[in-house]
GROMACS .gro file of C-alpha atoms in nm:
model
  319
    1MET     CA    1  -2.277   4.875  -4.064
    2ASP     CA    2  -2.573   5.138  -4.033
    3ILE     CA    3  -2.696   4.959  -3.746
    4LEU     CA    4  -2.379   4.989  -3.535
    5ARG     CA    5  -2.375   5.368  -3.621
    6PRO     CA    6  -2.584   5.498  -3.350
    7PHE     CA    7  -2.381   5.280  -3.116
    8VAL     CA    8  -2.070   5.394  -3.205
    9LEU     CA    9  -2.151   5.776  -3.173
   10ARG     CA   10  -2.320   5.681  -2.814
   11LEU     CA   11  -1.949   5.579  -2.697
   12ALA     CA   12  -1.804   5.826  -2.881
   13LYS     CA   13  -1.978   6.092  -2.658
   14THR     CA   14  -1.932   5.958  -2.342
   15ASP     CA   15  -1.659   6.063  -2.122
   16THR     CA   16  -1.379   5.847  -2.035
   17THR     CA   17  -1.277   6.047  -1.751
   18GLN     CA   18  -1.554   5.959  -1.536
   19ILE     CA   19  -1.511   5.574  -1.626
   20LEU     CA   20  -1.125   5.585  -1.498
   21SER     CA   21  -1.227   5.769  -1.212
   22LYS     CA   22  -1.460   5.503  -1.114
   23CYS     CA   23  -1.201   5.248  -1.112
   24LEU     CA   24  -0.970   5.425  -0.964
   25LYS     CA   25  -1.224   5.440  -0.674
   26ASN     CA   26  -1.279   5.119  -0.669
   27ARG     CA   27  -0.894   5.056  -0.650
   28THR     CA   28  -0.850   5.270  -0.367
   29VAL     CA   29  -1.146   5.113  -0.158
   30TYR     CA   30  -0.978   4.754  -0.251
   31ALA     CA   31  -0.643   4.885  -0.108
   32ARG     CA   32  -0.798   4.986   0.222
   33THR     CA   33  -0.966   4.686   0.277
   34ILE     CA   34  -0.626   4.479   0.233
   35SER     CA   35  -0.443   4.735   0.471
   36PHE     CA   36  -0.748   4.744   0.697
   37THR     CA   37  -0.757   4.337   0.710
   38THR     CA   38  -0.316   4.319   0.781
   39ASN     CA   39  -0.324   4.554   1.033
   40LYS     CA   40  -0.605   4.389   1.210
   41ASN     CA   41  -0.422   4.056   1.169
   42LYS     CA   42  -0.094   4.185   1.308
   43LYS     CA   43  -0.322   4.305   1.619
   44ASN     CA   44  -0.433   4.012   1.661
   45ALA     CA   45  -0.072   3.843   1.656
   46GLU     CA   46   0.048   4.099   1.900
   47LYS     CA   47  -0.228   3.972   2.163
   48SER     CA   48  -0.158   3.620   2.141
   49ASN     CA   49   0.183   3.686   2.144
   50ILE     CA   50   0.267   3.446   1.804
   51VAL     CA   51   0.596   3.496   1.668
   52VAL     CA   52   0.599   3.407   1.280
   53LYS     CA   53   0.953   3.471   1.233
   54GLN     CA   54   1.082   3.217   1.446
   55GLU     CA   55   0.825   2.959   1.316
   56GLU     CA   56   0.944   3.024   0.952
   57GLU     CA   57   1.310   2.949   1.125
   58ILE     CA   58   1.191   2.609   1.284
   59VAL     CA   59   1.056   2.538   0.942
   60ARG     CA   60   1.399   2.597   0.735
   61ILE     CA   61   1.570   2.455   0.969
   62GLN     CA   62   1.345   2.135   0.949
   63GLU     CA   63   1.439   2.111   0.560
   64LYS     CA   64   1.795   2.163   0.582
   65SER     CA   65   1.826   1.883   0.825
   66VAL     CA   66   1.984   1.557   0.715
   67ASP     CA   67   1.796   1.240   0.741
   68TRP     CA   68   2.078   1.043   0.931
   69ASN     CA   69   1.915   0.734   0.990
   70ARG     CA   70   1.800   0.712   0.577
   71TRP     CA   71   2.168   0.793   0.503
   72LYS     CA   72   2.318   0.491   0.736
   73HIS     CA   73   2.056   0.245   0.571
   74SER     CA   74   2.140   0.327   0.233
   75TRP     CA   75   2.527   0.326   0.350
   76LYS     CA   76   2.396  -0.045   0.453
   77TYR     CA   77   2.199  -0.165   0.153
   78PHE     CA   78   2.517  -0.015  -0.104
   79ASN     CA   79   2.781  -0.256   0.103
   80MET     CA   80   2.528  -0.539   0.071
   81ILE     CA   81   2.501  -0.452  -0.258
   82MET     CA   82   2.826  -0.426  -0.368
   83LYS     CA   83   2.966  -0.726  -0.147
   84ASN     CA   84   2.716  -0.941  -0.351
   85LYS     CA   85   2.796  -0.833  -0.679
   86PHE     CA   86   3.212  -0.878  -0.633
   87ALA     CA   87   3.160  -1.206  -0.447
   88SER     CA   88   3.291  -1.516  -0.568
   89ALA     CA   89   3.034  -1.795  -0.683
   90HIS     CA   90   3.070  -2.004  -0.382
   91ASP     CA   91   2.971  -1.670  -0.151
   92HIS     CA   92   2.698  -1.537  -0.378
   93ALA     CA   93   2.342  -1.471  -0.192
   94LEU     CA   94   2.205  -1.714  -0.484
   95ALA     CA   95   2.430  -1.991  -0.398
   96ALA     CA   96   2.380  -1.993  -0.028
   97ARG     CA   97   1.996  -2.012  -0.097
   98SER     CA   98   2.079  -2.306  -0.267
   99THR     CA   99   2.219  -2.511  -0.017
  100LYS     CA  100   1.922  -2.408   0.226
  101GLU     CA  101   1.609  -2.570   0.257
  102ASP     CA  102   1.424  -2.285   0.343
  103GLN     CA  103   1.478  -1.941   0.446
  104ILE     CA  104   1.286  -1.739   0.767
  105ILE     CA  105   1.202  -1.429   0.616
  106TYR     CA  106   1.009  -1.250   0.948
  107TYR     CA  107   1.025  -1.440   1.271
  108PHE     CA  108   0.792  -1.210   1.529
  109ARG     CA  109   1.030  -1.238   1.770
  110ASN     CA  110   1.035  -0.884   1.886
  111SER     CA  111   0.799  -0.573   1.848
  112GLY     CA  112   1.024  -0.420   1.628
  113GLU     CA  113   0.957  -0.696   1.393
  114LEU     CA  114   0.585  -0.544   1.380
  115GLU     CA  115   0.719  -0.209   1.269
  116ASN     CA  116   0.760  -0.385   0.920
  117TRP     CA  117   0.370  -0.430   0.873
  118TYR     CA  118   0.092  -0.202   0.842
  119ILE     CA  119  -0.308  -0.217   0.903
  120MET     CA  120  -0.603  -0.118   0.639
  121THR     CA  121  -0.974  -0.158   0.698
  122ASP     CA  122  -1.262  -0.045   0.506
  123GLU     CA  123  -1.290   0.219   0.761
  124ASP     CA  124  -1.098   0.442   0.571
  125VAL     CA  125  -1.351   0.440   0.309
  126GLY     CA  126  -1.618   0.528   0.537
  127ALA     CA  127  -1.735   0.195   0.693
  128ARG     CA  128  -1.707   0.048   1.035
  129SER     CA  129  -1.433  -0.256   1.064
  130TRP     CA  130  -1.142  -0.213   1.273
  131ALA     CA  131  -0.798  -0.427   1.324
  132GLU     CA  132  -0.472  -0.440   1.458
  133LEU     CA  133  -0.142  -0.595   1.502
  134ILE     CA  134  -0.005  -0.633   1.843
  135GLN     CA  135   0.229  -0.913   1.973
  136GLY     CA  136   0.071  -1.222   2.093
  137PRO     CA  137  -0.001  -1.361   2.451
  138ASN     CA  138   0.386  -1.477   2.513
  139GLU     CA  139   0.565  -1.185   2.332
  140MET     CA  140   0.725  -1.429   2.045
  141THR     CA  141   0.449  -1.420   1.803
  142ALA     CA  142   0.210  -1.161   1.596
  143ALA     CA  143  -0.152  -1.129   1.657
  144PHE     CA  144  -0.376  -0.996   1.383
  145ARG     CA  145  -0.719  -0.933   1.524
  146GLY     CA  146  -1.003  -0.728   1.501
  147TYR     CA  147  -1.416  -0.703   1.391
  148LEU     CA  148  -1.589  -0.696   1.025
  149ASN     CA  149  -1.851  -0.485   0.984
  150ASN     CA  150  -2.083  -0.554   0.673
  151THR     CA  151  -2.224  -0.229   0.726
  152PRO     CA  152  -2.179  -0.004   0.422
  153PRO     CA  153  -2.084   0.350   0.402
  154ARG     CA  154  -2.344   0.647   0.382
  155ASP     CA  155  -2.186   0.756   0.039
  156TYR     CA  156  -2.235   0.385  -0.078
  157VAL     CA  157  -2.577   0.339  -0.274
  158ILE     CA  158  -2.700   0.010  -0.329
  159SER     CA  159  -2.842  -0.047  -0.715
  160ASN     CA  160  -3.133  -0.307  -0.788
  161ASP     CA  161  -3.088  -0.262  -1.162
  162PRO     CA  162  -3.058  -0.555  -1.359
  163LEU     CA  163  -2.835  -0.444  -1.573
  164GLU     CA  164  -2.558  -0.221  -1.382
  165PRO     CA  165  -2.626  -0.419  -0.992
  166THR     CA  166  -2.432  -0.241  -0.709
  167PRO     CA  167  -2.245  -0.592  -0.549
  168ASN     CA  168  -2.330  -0.599  -0.160
  169PHE     CA  169  -2.059  -0.437   0.069
  170TYR     CA  170  -1.862  -0.699   0.271
  171GLY     CA  171  -1.588  -0.566   0.550
  172PHE     CA  172  -1.224  -0.613   0.484
  173ALA     CA  173  -0.907  -0.628   0.664
  174TYR     CA  174  -0.554  -0.686   0.559
  175VAL     CA  175  -0.188  -0.664   0.766
  176GLU     CA  176   0.040  -0.571   0.495
  177THR     CA  177   0.455  -0.521   0.469
  178LYS     CA  178   0.570  -0.184   0.419
  179PRO     CA  179   0.752  -0.082   0.121
  180PHE     CA  180   1.124  -0.220   0.123
  181GLU     CA  181   1.396   0.094   0.086
  182GLY     CA  182   1.723   0.086  -0.068
  183ILE     CA  183   1.964   0.328  -0.124
  184LEU     CA  184   1.806   0.699  -0.029
  185GLY     CA  185   1.468   0.568   0.005
  186ARG     CA  186   1.414   0.424  -0.293
  187GLU     CA  187   1.155   0.156  -0.296
  188GLN     CA  188   1.364  -0.197  -0.370
  189PHE     CA  189   1.157  -0.534  -0.451
  190MET     CA  190   1.209  -0.864  -0.263
  191ASN     CA  191   1.429  -1.167  -0.449
  192PHE     CA  192   1.197  -1.498  -0.419
  193GLN     CA  193   1.469  -1.679  -0.652
  194GLY     CA  194   1.610  -1.994  -0.500
  195PHE     CA  195   1.270  -2.133  -0.358
  196ASN     CA  196   0.942  -2.252  -0.520
  197SER     CA  197   0.682  -2.238  -0.208
  198PHE     CA  198   0.585  -2.053   0.120
  199LYS     CA  199   0.575  -2.176   0.486
  200ILE     CA  200   0.386  -2.005   0.757
  201ARG     CA  201   0.319  -2.116   1.057
  202LEU     CA  202  -0.014  -1.999   1.215
  203ARG     CA  203  -0.328  -2.067   1.410
  204GLY     CA  204  -0.650  -1.895   1.369
  205ASP     CA  205  -1.006  -1.879   1.480
  206GLY     CA  206  -1.131  -2.101   1.181
  207ARG     CA  207  -1.226  -1.842   0.910
  208LYS     CA  208  -1.083  -1.801   0.549
  209TYR     CA  209  -0.788  -1.578   0.488
  210HIS     CA  210  -0.607  -1.457   0.158
  211PHE     CA  211  -0.189  -1.466   0.171
  212GLU     CA  212  -0.140  -1.228  -0.111
  213THR     CA  213   0.205  -1.069  -0.268
  214LEU     CA  214   0.215  -0.820  -0.506
  215CYS     CA  215   0.452  -0.859  -0.827
  216ASP     CA  216   0.555  -0.552  -1.000
  217PHE     CA  217   0.659  -0.600  -1.376
  218GLY     CA  218   0.756  -0.267  -1.459
  219PHE     CA  219   0.589   0.080  -1.630
  220GLY     CA  220   0.254   0.013  -1.420
  221ASP     CA  221   0.196  -0.342  -1.477
  222ARG     CA  222   0.094  -0.452  -1.115
  223TRP     CA  223  -0.062  -0.806  -1.078
  224MET     CA  224  -0.146  -0.923  -0.726
  225TYR     CA  225  -0.119  -1.321  -0.640
  226THR     CA  226  -0.299  -1.499  -0.389
  227ALA     CA  227  -0.413  -1.823  -0.214
  228PRO     CA  228  -0.686  -1.892   0.013
  229ILE     CA  229  -0.606  -2.011   0.390
  230TYR     CA  230  -0.831  -2.192   0.594
  231THR     CA  231  -0.763  -2.226   0.913
  232ASN     CA  232  -0.852  -2.481   1.145
  233GLY     CA  233  -0.932  -2.310   1.456
  234GLY     CA  234  -0.841  -2.383   1.798
  235PRO     CA  235  -0.526  -2.376   2.032
  236LEU     CA  236  -0.297  -2.591   1.756
  237TRP     CA  237  -0.089  -2.474   1.525
  238GLN     CA  238  -0.042  -2.553   1.182
  239GLU     CA  239   0.195  -2.499   0.914
  240VAL     CA  240   0.037  -2.420   0.580
  241THR     CA  241   0.254  -2.428   0.243
  242ILE     CA  242   0.195  -2.266  -0.042
  243PRO     CA  243   0.350  -2.287  -0.348
  244PHE     CA  244   0.450  -2.053  -0.609
  245ALA     CA  245   0.258  -2.198  -0.904
  246LYS     CA  246  -0.043  -2.233  -0.700
  247LEU     CA  247  -0.076  -1.837  -0.645
  248ILE     CA  248  -0.334  -1.701  -0.850
  249ALA     CA  249  -0.243  -1.403  -1.067
  250SER     CA  250  -0.526  -1.116  -1.049
  251ILE     CA  251  -0.584  -0.747  -1.132
  252ASP     CA  252  -0.825  -0.505  -0.915
  253SER     CA  253  -0.959  -0.817  -0.713
  254GLY     CA  254  -1.026  -1.001  -1.033
  255ALA     CA  255  -0.856  -1.351  -1.152
  256VAL     CA  256  -0.657  -1.334  -1.454
  257ALA     CA  257  -0.821  -1.562  -1.732
  258LYS     CA  258  -0.425  -1.581  -1.893
  259GLN     CA  259  -0.229  -1.674  -1.606
  260ARG     CA  260   0.130  -1.480  -1.571
  261GLU     CA  261   0.442  -1.653  -1.428
  262MET     CA  262   0.534  -1.400  -1.156
  263ALA     CA  263   0.894  -1.214  -1.177
  264LEU     CA  264   1.091  -1.371  -0.846
  265ASP     CA  265   1.300  -1.065  -0.829
  266LYS     CA  266   1.008  -0.850  -0.838
  267MET     CA  267   0.802  -0.861  -0.566
  268SER     CA  268   0.744  -0.582  -0.389
  269ASN     CA  269   0.513  -0.717  -0.067
  270PHE     CA  270   0.264  -0.914   0.067
  271ARG     CA  271   0.006  -0.951   0.329
  272PHE     CA  272  -0.277  -1.139   0.495
  273LEU     CA  273  -0.633  -1.032   0.414
  274ILE     CA  274  -0.959  -1.148   0.553
  275ARG     CA  275  -1.302  -1.063   0.340
  276ASP     CA  276  -1.550  -1.377   0.362
  277LYS     CA  277  -1.875  -1.201   0.424
  278ILE     CA  278  -1.920  -1.288   0.765
  279GLU     CA  279  -1.936  -0.974   1.010
  280GLY     CA  280  -1.781  -1.070   1.376
  281PRO     CA  281  -1.467  -1.098   1.542
  282PHE     CA  282  -1.149  -1.249   1.408
  283HIS     CA  283  -0.787  -1.377   1.542
  284LEU     CA  284  -0.500  -1.520   1.361
  285GLU     CA  285  -0.163  -1.534   1.514
  286ILE     CA  286   0.146  -1.560   1.322
  287ASP     CA  287   0.477  -1.684   1.425
  288TYR     CA  288   0.699  -1.697   1.113
  289ILE     CA  289   0.691  -1.671   0.762
  290ALA     CA  290   0.961  -1.850   0.545
  291PHE     CA  291   1.045  -1.941   0.214
  292THR     CA  292   1.107  -2.349   0.145
  293ARG     CA  293   1.177  -2.559  -0.131
  294ASP     CA  294   0.918  -2.811  -0.249
  295VAL     CA  295   1.025  -3.076  -0.443
  296THR     CA  296   0.700  -3.178  -0.544
  297TYR     CA  297   0.629  -2.828  -0.737
  298GLU     CA  298   0.947  -2.841  -0.918
  299VAL     CA  299   0.773  -3.047  -1.196
  300CYS     CA  300   0.607  -2.739  -1.316
  301GLU     CA  301   0.793  -2.588  -1.588
  302SER     CA  302   0.569  -2.289  -1.666
  303GLY     CA  303   0.560  -2.176  -1.296
  304ILE     CA  304   0.156  -2.159  -1.280
  305ASP     CA  305  -0.081  -2.409  -1.240
  306TYR     CA  306  -0.414  -2.286  -1.288
  307TYR     CA  307  -0.708  -2.441  -1.354
  308ASP     CA  308  -0.860  -2.287  -1.685
  309PRO     CA  309  -1.236  -2.290  -1.621
  310TRP     CA  310  -1.287  -2.261  -2.015
  311GLU     CA  311  -1.105  -2.566  -2.061
  312PRO     CA  312  -1.165  -2.938  -1.973
  313ILE     CA  313  -0.839  -2.986  -1.851
  314ASN     CA  314  -0.550  -2.824  -1.674
  315SER     CA  315  -0.340  -2.582  -1.814
  316ASN     CA  316  -0.039  -2.755  -1.754
  317SER     CA  317  -0.110  -3.108  -1.747
  318GLY     CA  318  -0.015  -3.174  -2.089
  319MET     CA  319  -0.349  -3.401  -2.182
   0.00000   0.00000   0.00000
């Protein structure tokens, strides 16, 4: 306390009115600068003929406006759900599927079908690949084409550290379905029940593509199921059948050792991906995508047919 006594006496002797006057002066100067800037902005607005009130009213009208297309889509979706819910067993959607050998999902016969898809490339992360989805030469198909560039982004630093090596950068591009909207724009899922395979009619340029579909198990648990597609190249079409049991589950682009069966009523979307590490142009033309039923793959009871590299046999062979 003896050490702090001179400091306390010095504070007591200082005039508090001087401190308050300095604070008030600074406050008045700050208030003057604010008023000066606001007056200056008003003069600039008058010179440039900018009317702020009208813009605010337009924004308010847009916020209060009703999206009638969304309400129309919601009402149509609600009627479909209720009709299917109270339908008889013969008229139920799943019962109707059981009598079909296949069901076409996308049939690219007009430009409106392309609006359900979107493109993404490594250009979004700073690289140089590009892609587009257009109608085919006869306007009856969809053409996914572009150019892969393996030049890494500027902020991609390659490390030669043997303990933490940075992998080489390879360009990529994919075309993916947009989220399916249900009532009031809520995301809905596709239902694959009643079938066990995909059937795709396409023709490519001889490059390797991947067909992928996303399964949402809930609570943020989302798995990607993928299968390679090797195109023949040339003018001839090819029909590719991909059983659900042959799709390999992966998380964050890495295959999972313990595979899991897809939840066929919780599928979010699917896409075509190209990332074959080859720089150059690519072209994939798609005619249709359909569900089908292949009898040869109905023997797989677990729903997956994945070869475990850590075991000497197939996981579903039972031997």
